[in-house]
Tab-separated table of C-alpha atoms (C1' of nucleotides) in Angstrom:
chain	number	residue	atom	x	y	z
A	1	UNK	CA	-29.266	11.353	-19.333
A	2	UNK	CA	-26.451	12.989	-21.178
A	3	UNK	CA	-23.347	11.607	-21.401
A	4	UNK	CA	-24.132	8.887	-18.901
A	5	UNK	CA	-22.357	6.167	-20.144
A	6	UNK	CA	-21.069	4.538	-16.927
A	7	UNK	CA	-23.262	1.477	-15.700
A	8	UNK	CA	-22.695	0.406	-12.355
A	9	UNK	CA	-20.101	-2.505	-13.454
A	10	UNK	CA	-18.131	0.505	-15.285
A	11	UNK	CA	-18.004	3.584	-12.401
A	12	UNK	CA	-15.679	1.673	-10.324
A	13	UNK	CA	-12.380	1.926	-12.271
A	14	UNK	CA	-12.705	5.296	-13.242
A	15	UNK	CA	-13.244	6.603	-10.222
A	16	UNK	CA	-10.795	4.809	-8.273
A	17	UNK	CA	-8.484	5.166	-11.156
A	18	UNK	CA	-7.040	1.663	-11.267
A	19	UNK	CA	-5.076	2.633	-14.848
A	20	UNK	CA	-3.107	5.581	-13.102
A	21	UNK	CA	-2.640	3.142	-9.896
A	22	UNK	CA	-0.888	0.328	-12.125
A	23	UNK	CA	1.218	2.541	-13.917
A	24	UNK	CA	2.446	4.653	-10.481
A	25	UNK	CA	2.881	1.009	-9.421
A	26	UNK	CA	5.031	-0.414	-12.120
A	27	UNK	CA	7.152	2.720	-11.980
A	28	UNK	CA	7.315	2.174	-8.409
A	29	UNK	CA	8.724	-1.701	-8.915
A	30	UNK	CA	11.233	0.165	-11.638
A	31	UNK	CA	12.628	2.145	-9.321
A	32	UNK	CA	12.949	-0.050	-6.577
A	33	UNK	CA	14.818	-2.232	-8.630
A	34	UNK	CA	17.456	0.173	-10.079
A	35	UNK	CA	18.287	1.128	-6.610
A	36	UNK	CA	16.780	4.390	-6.294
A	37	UNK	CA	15.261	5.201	-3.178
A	38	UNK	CA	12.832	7.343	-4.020
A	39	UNK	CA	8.911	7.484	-4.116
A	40	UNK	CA	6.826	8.276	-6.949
A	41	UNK	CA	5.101	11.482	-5.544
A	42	UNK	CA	9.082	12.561	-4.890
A	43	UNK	CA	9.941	12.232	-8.140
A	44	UNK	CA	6.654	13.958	-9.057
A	45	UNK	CA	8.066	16.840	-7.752
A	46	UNK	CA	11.509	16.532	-9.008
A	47	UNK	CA	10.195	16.357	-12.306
A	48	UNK	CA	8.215	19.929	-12.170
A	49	UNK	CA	11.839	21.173	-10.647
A	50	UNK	CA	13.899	19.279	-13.413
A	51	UNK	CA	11.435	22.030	-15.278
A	52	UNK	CA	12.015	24.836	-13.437
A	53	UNK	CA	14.177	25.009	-10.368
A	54	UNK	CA	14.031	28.101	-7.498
A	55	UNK	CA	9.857	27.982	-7.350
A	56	UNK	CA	8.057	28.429	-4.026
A	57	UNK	CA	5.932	25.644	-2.715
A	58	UNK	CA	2.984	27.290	-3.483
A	59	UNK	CA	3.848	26.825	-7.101
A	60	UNK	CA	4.512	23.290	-6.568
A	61	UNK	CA	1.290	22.796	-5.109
A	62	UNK	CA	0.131	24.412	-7.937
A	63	UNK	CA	2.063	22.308	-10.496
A	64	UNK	CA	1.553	19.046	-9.084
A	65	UNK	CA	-2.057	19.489	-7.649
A	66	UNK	CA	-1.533	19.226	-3.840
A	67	UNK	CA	-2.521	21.227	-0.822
A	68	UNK	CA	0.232	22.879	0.799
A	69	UNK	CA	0.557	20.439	3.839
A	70	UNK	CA	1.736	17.281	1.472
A	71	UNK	CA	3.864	19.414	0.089
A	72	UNK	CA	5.681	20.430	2.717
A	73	UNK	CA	5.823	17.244	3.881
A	74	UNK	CA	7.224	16.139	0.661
A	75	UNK	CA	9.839	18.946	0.529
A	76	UNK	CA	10.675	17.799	4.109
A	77	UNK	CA	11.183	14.395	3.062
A	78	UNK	CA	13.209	15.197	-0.286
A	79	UNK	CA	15.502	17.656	1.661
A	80	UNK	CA	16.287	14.543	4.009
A	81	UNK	CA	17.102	12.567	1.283
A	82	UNK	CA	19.343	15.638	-0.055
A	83	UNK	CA	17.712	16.179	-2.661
A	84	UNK	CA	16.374	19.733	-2.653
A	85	UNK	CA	16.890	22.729	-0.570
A	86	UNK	CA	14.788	25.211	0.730
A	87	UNK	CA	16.119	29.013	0.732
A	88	UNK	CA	14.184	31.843	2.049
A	89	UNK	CA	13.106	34.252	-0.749
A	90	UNK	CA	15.323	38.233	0.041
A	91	UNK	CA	12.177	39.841	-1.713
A	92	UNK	CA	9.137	38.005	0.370
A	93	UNK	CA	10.511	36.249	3.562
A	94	UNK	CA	7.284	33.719	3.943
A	95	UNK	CA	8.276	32.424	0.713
A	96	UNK	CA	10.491	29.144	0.535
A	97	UNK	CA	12.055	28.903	-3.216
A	98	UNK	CA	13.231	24.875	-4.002
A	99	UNK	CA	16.472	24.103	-5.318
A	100	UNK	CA	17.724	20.726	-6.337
A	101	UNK	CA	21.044	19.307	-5.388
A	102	UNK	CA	23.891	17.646	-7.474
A	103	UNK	CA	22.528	14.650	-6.385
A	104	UNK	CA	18.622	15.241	-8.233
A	105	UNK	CA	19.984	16.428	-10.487
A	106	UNK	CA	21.820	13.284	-11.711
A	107	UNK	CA	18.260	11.589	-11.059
A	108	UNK	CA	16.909	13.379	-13.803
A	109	UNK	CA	17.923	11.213	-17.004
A	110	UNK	CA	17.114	7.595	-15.272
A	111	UNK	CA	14.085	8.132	-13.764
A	112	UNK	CA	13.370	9.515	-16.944
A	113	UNK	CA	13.967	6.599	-19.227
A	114	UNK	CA	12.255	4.386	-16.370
A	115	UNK	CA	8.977	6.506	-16.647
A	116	UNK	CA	9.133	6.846	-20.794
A	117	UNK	CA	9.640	2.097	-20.070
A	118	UNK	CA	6.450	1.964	-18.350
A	119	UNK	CA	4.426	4.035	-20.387
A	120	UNK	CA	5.553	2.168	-23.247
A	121	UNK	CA	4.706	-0.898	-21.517
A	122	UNK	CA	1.424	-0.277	-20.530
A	123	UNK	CA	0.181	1.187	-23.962
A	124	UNK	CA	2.086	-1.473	-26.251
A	125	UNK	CA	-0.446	-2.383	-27.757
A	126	UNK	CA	-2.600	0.311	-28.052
A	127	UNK	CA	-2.855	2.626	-31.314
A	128	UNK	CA	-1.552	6.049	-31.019
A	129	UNK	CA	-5.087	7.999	-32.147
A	130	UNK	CA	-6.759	5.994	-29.431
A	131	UNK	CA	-4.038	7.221	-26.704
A	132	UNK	CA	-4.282	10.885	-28.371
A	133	UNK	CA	-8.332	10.292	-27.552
A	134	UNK	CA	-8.050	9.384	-23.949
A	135	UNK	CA	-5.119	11.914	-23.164
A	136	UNK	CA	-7.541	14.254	-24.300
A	137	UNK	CA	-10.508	12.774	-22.673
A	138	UNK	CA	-8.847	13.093	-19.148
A	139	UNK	CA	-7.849	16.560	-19.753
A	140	UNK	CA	-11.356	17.487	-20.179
A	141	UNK	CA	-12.315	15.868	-17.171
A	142	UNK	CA	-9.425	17.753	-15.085
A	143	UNK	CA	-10.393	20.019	-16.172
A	144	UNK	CA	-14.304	19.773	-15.484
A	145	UNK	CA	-13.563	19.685	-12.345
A	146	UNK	CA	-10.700	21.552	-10.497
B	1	UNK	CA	9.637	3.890	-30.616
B	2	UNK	CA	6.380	2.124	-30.422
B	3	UNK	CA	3.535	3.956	-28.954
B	4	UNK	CA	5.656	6.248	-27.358
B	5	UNK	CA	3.622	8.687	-27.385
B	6	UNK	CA	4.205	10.854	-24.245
B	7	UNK	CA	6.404	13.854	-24.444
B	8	UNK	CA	7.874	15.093	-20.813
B	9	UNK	CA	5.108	17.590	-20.480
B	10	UNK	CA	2.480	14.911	-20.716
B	11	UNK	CA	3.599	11.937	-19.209
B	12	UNK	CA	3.079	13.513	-15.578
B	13	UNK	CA	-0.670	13.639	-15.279
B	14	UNK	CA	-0.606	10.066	-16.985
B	15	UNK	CA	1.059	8.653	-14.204
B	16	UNK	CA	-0.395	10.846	-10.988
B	17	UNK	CA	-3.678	10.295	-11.967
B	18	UNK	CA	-4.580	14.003	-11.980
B	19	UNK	CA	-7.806	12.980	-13.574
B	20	UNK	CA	-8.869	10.555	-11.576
B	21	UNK	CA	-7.615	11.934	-8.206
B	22	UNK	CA	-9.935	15.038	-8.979
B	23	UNK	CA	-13.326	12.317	-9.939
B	24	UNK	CA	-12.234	11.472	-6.592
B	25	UNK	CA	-12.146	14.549	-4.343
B	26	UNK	CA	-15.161	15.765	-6.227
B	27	UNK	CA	-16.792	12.684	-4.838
B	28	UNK	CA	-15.582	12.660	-1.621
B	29	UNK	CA	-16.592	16.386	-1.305
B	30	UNK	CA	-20.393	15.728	-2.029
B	31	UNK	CA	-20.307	12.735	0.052
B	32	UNK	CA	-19.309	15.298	3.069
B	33	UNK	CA	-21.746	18.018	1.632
B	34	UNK	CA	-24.460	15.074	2.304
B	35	UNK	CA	-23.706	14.605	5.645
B	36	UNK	CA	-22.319	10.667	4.578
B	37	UNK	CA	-19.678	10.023	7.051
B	38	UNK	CA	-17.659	7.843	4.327
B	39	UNK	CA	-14.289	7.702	2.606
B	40	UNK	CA	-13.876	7.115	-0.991
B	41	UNK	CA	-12.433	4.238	-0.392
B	42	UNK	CA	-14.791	2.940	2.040
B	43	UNK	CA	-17.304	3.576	-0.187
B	44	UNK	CA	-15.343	1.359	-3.086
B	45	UNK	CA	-15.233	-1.494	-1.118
B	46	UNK	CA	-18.903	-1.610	0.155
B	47	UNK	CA	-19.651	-0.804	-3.952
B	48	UNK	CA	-18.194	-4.384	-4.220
B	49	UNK	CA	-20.551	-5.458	-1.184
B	50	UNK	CA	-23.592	-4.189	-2.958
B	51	UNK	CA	-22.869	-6.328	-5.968
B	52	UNK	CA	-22.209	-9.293	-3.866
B	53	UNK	CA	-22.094	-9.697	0.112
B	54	UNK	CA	-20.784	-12.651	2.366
B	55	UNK	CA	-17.365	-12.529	0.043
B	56	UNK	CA	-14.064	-13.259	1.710
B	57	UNK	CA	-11.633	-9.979	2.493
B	58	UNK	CA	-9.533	-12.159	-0.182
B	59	UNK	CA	-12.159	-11.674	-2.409
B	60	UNK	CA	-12.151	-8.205	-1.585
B	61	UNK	CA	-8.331	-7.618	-2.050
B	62	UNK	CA	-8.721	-8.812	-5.756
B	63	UNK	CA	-11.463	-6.867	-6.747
B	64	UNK	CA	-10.592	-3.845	-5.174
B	65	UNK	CA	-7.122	-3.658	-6.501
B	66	UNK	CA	-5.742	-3.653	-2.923
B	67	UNK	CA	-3.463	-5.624	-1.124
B	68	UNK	CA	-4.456	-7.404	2.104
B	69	UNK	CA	-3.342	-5.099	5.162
B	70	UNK	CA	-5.273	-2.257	3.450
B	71	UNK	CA	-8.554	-4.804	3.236
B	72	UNK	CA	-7.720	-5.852	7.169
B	73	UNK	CA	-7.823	-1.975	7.938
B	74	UNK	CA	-10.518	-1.080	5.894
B	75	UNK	CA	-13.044	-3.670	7.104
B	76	UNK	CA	-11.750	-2.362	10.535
B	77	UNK	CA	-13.245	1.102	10.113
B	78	UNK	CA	-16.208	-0.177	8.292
B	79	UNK	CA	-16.914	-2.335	11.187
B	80	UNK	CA	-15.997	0.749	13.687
B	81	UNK	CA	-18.834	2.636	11.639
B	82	UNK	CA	-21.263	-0.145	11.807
B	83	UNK	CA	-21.331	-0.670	8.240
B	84	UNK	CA	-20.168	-4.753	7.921
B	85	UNK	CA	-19.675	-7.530	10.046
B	86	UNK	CA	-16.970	-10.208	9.923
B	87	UNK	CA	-18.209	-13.457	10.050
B	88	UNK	CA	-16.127	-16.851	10.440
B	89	UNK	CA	-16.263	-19.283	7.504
B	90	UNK	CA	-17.823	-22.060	9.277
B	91	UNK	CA	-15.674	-24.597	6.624
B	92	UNK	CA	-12.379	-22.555	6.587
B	93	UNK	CA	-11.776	-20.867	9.341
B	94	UNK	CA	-8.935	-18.985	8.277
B	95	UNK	CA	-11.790	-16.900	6.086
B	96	UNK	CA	-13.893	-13.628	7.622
B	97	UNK	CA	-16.958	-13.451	5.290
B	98	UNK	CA	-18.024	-9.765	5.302
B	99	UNK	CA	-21.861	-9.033	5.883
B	100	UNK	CA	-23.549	-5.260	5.570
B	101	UNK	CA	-25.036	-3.670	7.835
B	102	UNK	CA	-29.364	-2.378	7.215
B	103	UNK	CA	-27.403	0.914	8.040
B	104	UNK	CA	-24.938	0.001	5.127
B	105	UNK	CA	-27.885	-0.605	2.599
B	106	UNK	CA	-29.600	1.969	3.033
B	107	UNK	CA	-26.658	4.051	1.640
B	108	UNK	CA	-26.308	2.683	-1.821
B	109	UNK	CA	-28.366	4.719	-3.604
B	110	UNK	CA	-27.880	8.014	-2.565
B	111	UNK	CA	-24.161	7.118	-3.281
B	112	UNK	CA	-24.525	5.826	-6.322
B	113	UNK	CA	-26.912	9.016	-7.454
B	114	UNK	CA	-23.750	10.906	-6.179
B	115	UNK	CA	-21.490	8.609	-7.922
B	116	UNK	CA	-23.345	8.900	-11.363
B	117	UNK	CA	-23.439	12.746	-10.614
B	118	UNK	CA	-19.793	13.563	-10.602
B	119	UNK	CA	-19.296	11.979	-13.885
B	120	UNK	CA	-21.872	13.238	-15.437
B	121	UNK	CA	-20.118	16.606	-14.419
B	122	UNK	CA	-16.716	15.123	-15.037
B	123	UNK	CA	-17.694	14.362	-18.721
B	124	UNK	CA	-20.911	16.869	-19.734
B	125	UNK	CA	-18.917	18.419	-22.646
B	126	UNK	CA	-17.372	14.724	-23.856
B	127	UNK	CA	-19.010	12.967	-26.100
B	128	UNK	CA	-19.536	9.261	-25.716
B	129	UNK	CA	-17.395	7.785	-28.542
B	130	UNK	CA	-14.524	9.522	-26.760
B	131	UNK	CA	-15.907	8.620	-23.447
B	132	UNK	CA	-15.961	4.810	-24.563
B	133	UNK	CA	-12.300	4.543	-26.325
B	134	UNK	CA	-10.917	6.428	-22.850
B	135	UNK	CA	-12.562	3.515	-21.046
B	136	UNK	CA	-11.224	1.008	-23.453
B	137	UNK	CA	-7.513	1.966	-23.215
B	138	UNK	CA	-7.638	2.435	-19.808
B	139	UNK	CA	-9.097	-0.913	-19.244
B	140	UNK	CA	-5.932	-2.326	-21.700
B	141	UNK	CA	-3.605	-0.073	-19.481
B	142	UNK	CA	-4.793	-2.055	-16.566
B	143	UNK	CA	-4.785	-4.923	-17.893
B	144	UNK	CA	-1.058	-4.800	-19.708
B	145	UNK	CA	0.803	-3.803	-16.394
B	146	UNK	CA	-1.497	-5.683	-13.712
C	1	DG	C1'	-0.392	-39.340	11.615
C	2	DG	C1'	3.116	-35.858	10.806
C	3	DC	C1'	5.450	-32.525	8.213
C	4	DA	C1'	6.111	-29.104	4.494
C	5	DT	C1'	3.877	-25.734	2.111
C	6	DA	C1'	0.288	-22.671	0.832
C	7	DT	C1'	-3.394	-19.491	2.052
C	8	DA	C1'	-6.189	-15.939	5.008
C	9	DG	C1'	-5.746	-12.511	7.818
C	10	DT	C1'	-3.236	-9.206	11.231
C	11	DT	C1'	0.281	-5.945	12.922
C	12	DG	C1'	4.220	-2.579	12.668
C	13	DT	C1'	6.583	0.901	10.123
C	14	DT	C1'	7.152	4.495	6.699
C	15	DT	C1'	5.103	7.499	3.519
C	16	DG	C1'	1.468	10.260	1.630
C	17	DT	C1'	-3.243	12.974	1.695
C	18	DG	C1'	-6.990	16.090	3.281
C	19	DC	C1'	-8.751	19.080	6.565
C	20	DA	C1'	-8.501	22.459	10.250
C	21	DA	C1'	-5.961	25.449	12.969
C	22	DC	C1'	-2.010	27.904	13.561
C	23	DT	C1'	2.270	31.442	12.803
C	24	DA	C1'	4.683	34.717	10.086
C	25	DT	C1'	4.829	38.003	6.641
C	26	DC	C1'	3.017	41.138	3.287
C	27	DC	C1'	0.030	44.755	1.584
C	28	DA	C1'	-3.512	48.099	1.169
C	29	DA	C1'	-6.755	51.294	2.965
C	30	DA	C1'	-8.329	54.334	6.650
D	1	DT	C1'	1.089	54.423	10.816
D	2	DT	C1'	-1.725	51.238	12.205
D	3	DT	C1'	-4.785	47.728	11.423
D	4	DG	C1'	-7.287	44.147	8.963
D	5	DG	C1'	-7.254	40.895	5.400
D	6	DA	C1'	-4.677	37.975	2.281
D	7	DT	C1'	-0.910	34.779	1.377
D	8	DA	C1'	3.058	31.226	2.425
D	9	DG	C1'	4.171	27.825	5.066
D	10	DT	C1'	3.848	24.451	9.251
D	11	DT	C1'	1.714	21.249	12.551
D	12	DG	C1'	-1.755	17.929	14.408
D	13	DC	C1'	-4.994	14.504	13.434
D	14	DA	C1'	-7.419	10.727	10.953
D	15	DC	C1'	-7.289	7.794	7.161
D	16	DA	C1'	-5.054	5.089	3.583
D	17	DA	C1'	-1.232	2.383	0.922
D	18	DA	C1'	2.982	-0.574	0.381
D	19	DC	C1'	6.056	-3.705	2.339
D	20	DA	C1'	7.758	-7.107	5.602
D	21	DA	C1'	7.066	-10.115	9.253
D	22	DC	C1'	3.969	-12.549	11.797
D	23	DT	C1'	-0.097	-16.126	13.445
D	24	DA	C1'	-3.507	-19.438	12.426
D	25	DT	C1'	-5.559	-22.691	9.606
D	26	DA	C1'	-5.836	-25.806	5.690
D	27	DT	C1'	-4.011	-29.190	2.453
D	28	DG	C1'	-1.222	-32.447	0.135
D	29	DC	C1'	2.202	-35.958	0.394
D	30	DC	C1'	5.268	-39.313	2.642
DNA sequence: GGCATATAGTTGTTTGTGCAACTATCCAAA
DNA sequence: TTTGGATAGTTGCACAAACAACTATATGCC
């Protein structure tokens, strides 16, 4: 059986990612308590558009690996919060391009700091060739799959 | 800065999960493909079942990783699919003890062969010293921020 | 016994996800 | 130029998660 190195007692947590879950958590808790009332897949998206500004939602979907309806949920939820706007592309008119507001974009350098906290918190004590390992190892896997 | 090791254009798929998240939908796709009329999450709480029935949704909250309203609701459509059965603690009574179903039995191992499936897929090109020190920090990860 | 407190579970609300079905727009080929 | 297929986005539905507020039961202490 190659590569089968996941006994029953071992499938669970990787497949139900509990790692990713207590991290999106603790950033969660961060944010909560600095006031900012945002969620984390929000700010998922504000962070590809802290990156690049303007895109469609098709490249968001793209970018942050969700089918168009969540996405335009989120975009509808993040443009009542004022935080982004949508404005019909002159050159294709079914294309929305995202813009973020004064507002996100003061977002940017907290949320930031919050995210860089809890990643430092959660691999405090681990070595940095180990994390270069597993970073690596879950690439692989992503990309195994999509 | 400690074990900081995630640049901006890294720390994302940390946190989201991408990797995980796509274990999952793989998953959840050949459960569907199979004609099993299951969620992924369903399907991680009756894993827990397997291992050990006539445990309290308590019980179930901690080893899942969920809180309790998400146990209440899951049990709800597991016993809506005839898959468990609540049963009163006859010396608490504030307890359900969850039972499976013969129905629910009979699906462990063609789930689990599905299970073992996807990561084999997920990891054929990793070999299993990275495999193992990507488990390891993940379980730290977990086990730092829970 | 009676009361305070803790524990087990449920319900309501908001948010997010996946799928299917739908509209609007674009583009290319007959 | 029209028409058929592709692409961008939206909407409806079912399921799930987090949080707060709630009920019911148990327990410990006076």
């Amino acid at each position: 059986m190659p590569n089968n190195q996941f006994k029953k007692g071992e499938l669970y947590s990787f497949i139900t990612g509990k790692a990713s879950t207590a991290i999106a958590r603790r950033l969660q808790k961060k944010f909560n308590a600095a006031g900012l009332n945002i969620t984390i897949e929000q700010w998922s998206v504000l962070y590809h558009l802290w990156k690049q500004e303007g895109i469609s939602q098709q490249e968001l979907c793209n970018a942050t690996f969700r089918d168009k309806p969540s996405i335009t949920r989120l975009v509808d939820n993040l443009e009542k919060l004022n935080l982004v706007k949508r404005v019909a592309s002159e050159s294709d008119r079914r294309i929305n391009l995202i813009y973020l507001t004064k507002q996100a974009q003061k977002l940017q350098e907290e949320t930031m700091a919050l995210a860089d906290e809890t990643l430092n918190e959660a691999l405090i004590t681990v070595p940095a060739d180990k994390v270069d390992i597993c970073k690596e190892v879950l690439q692989v896997v992503y990309d195994n799959l999509k």
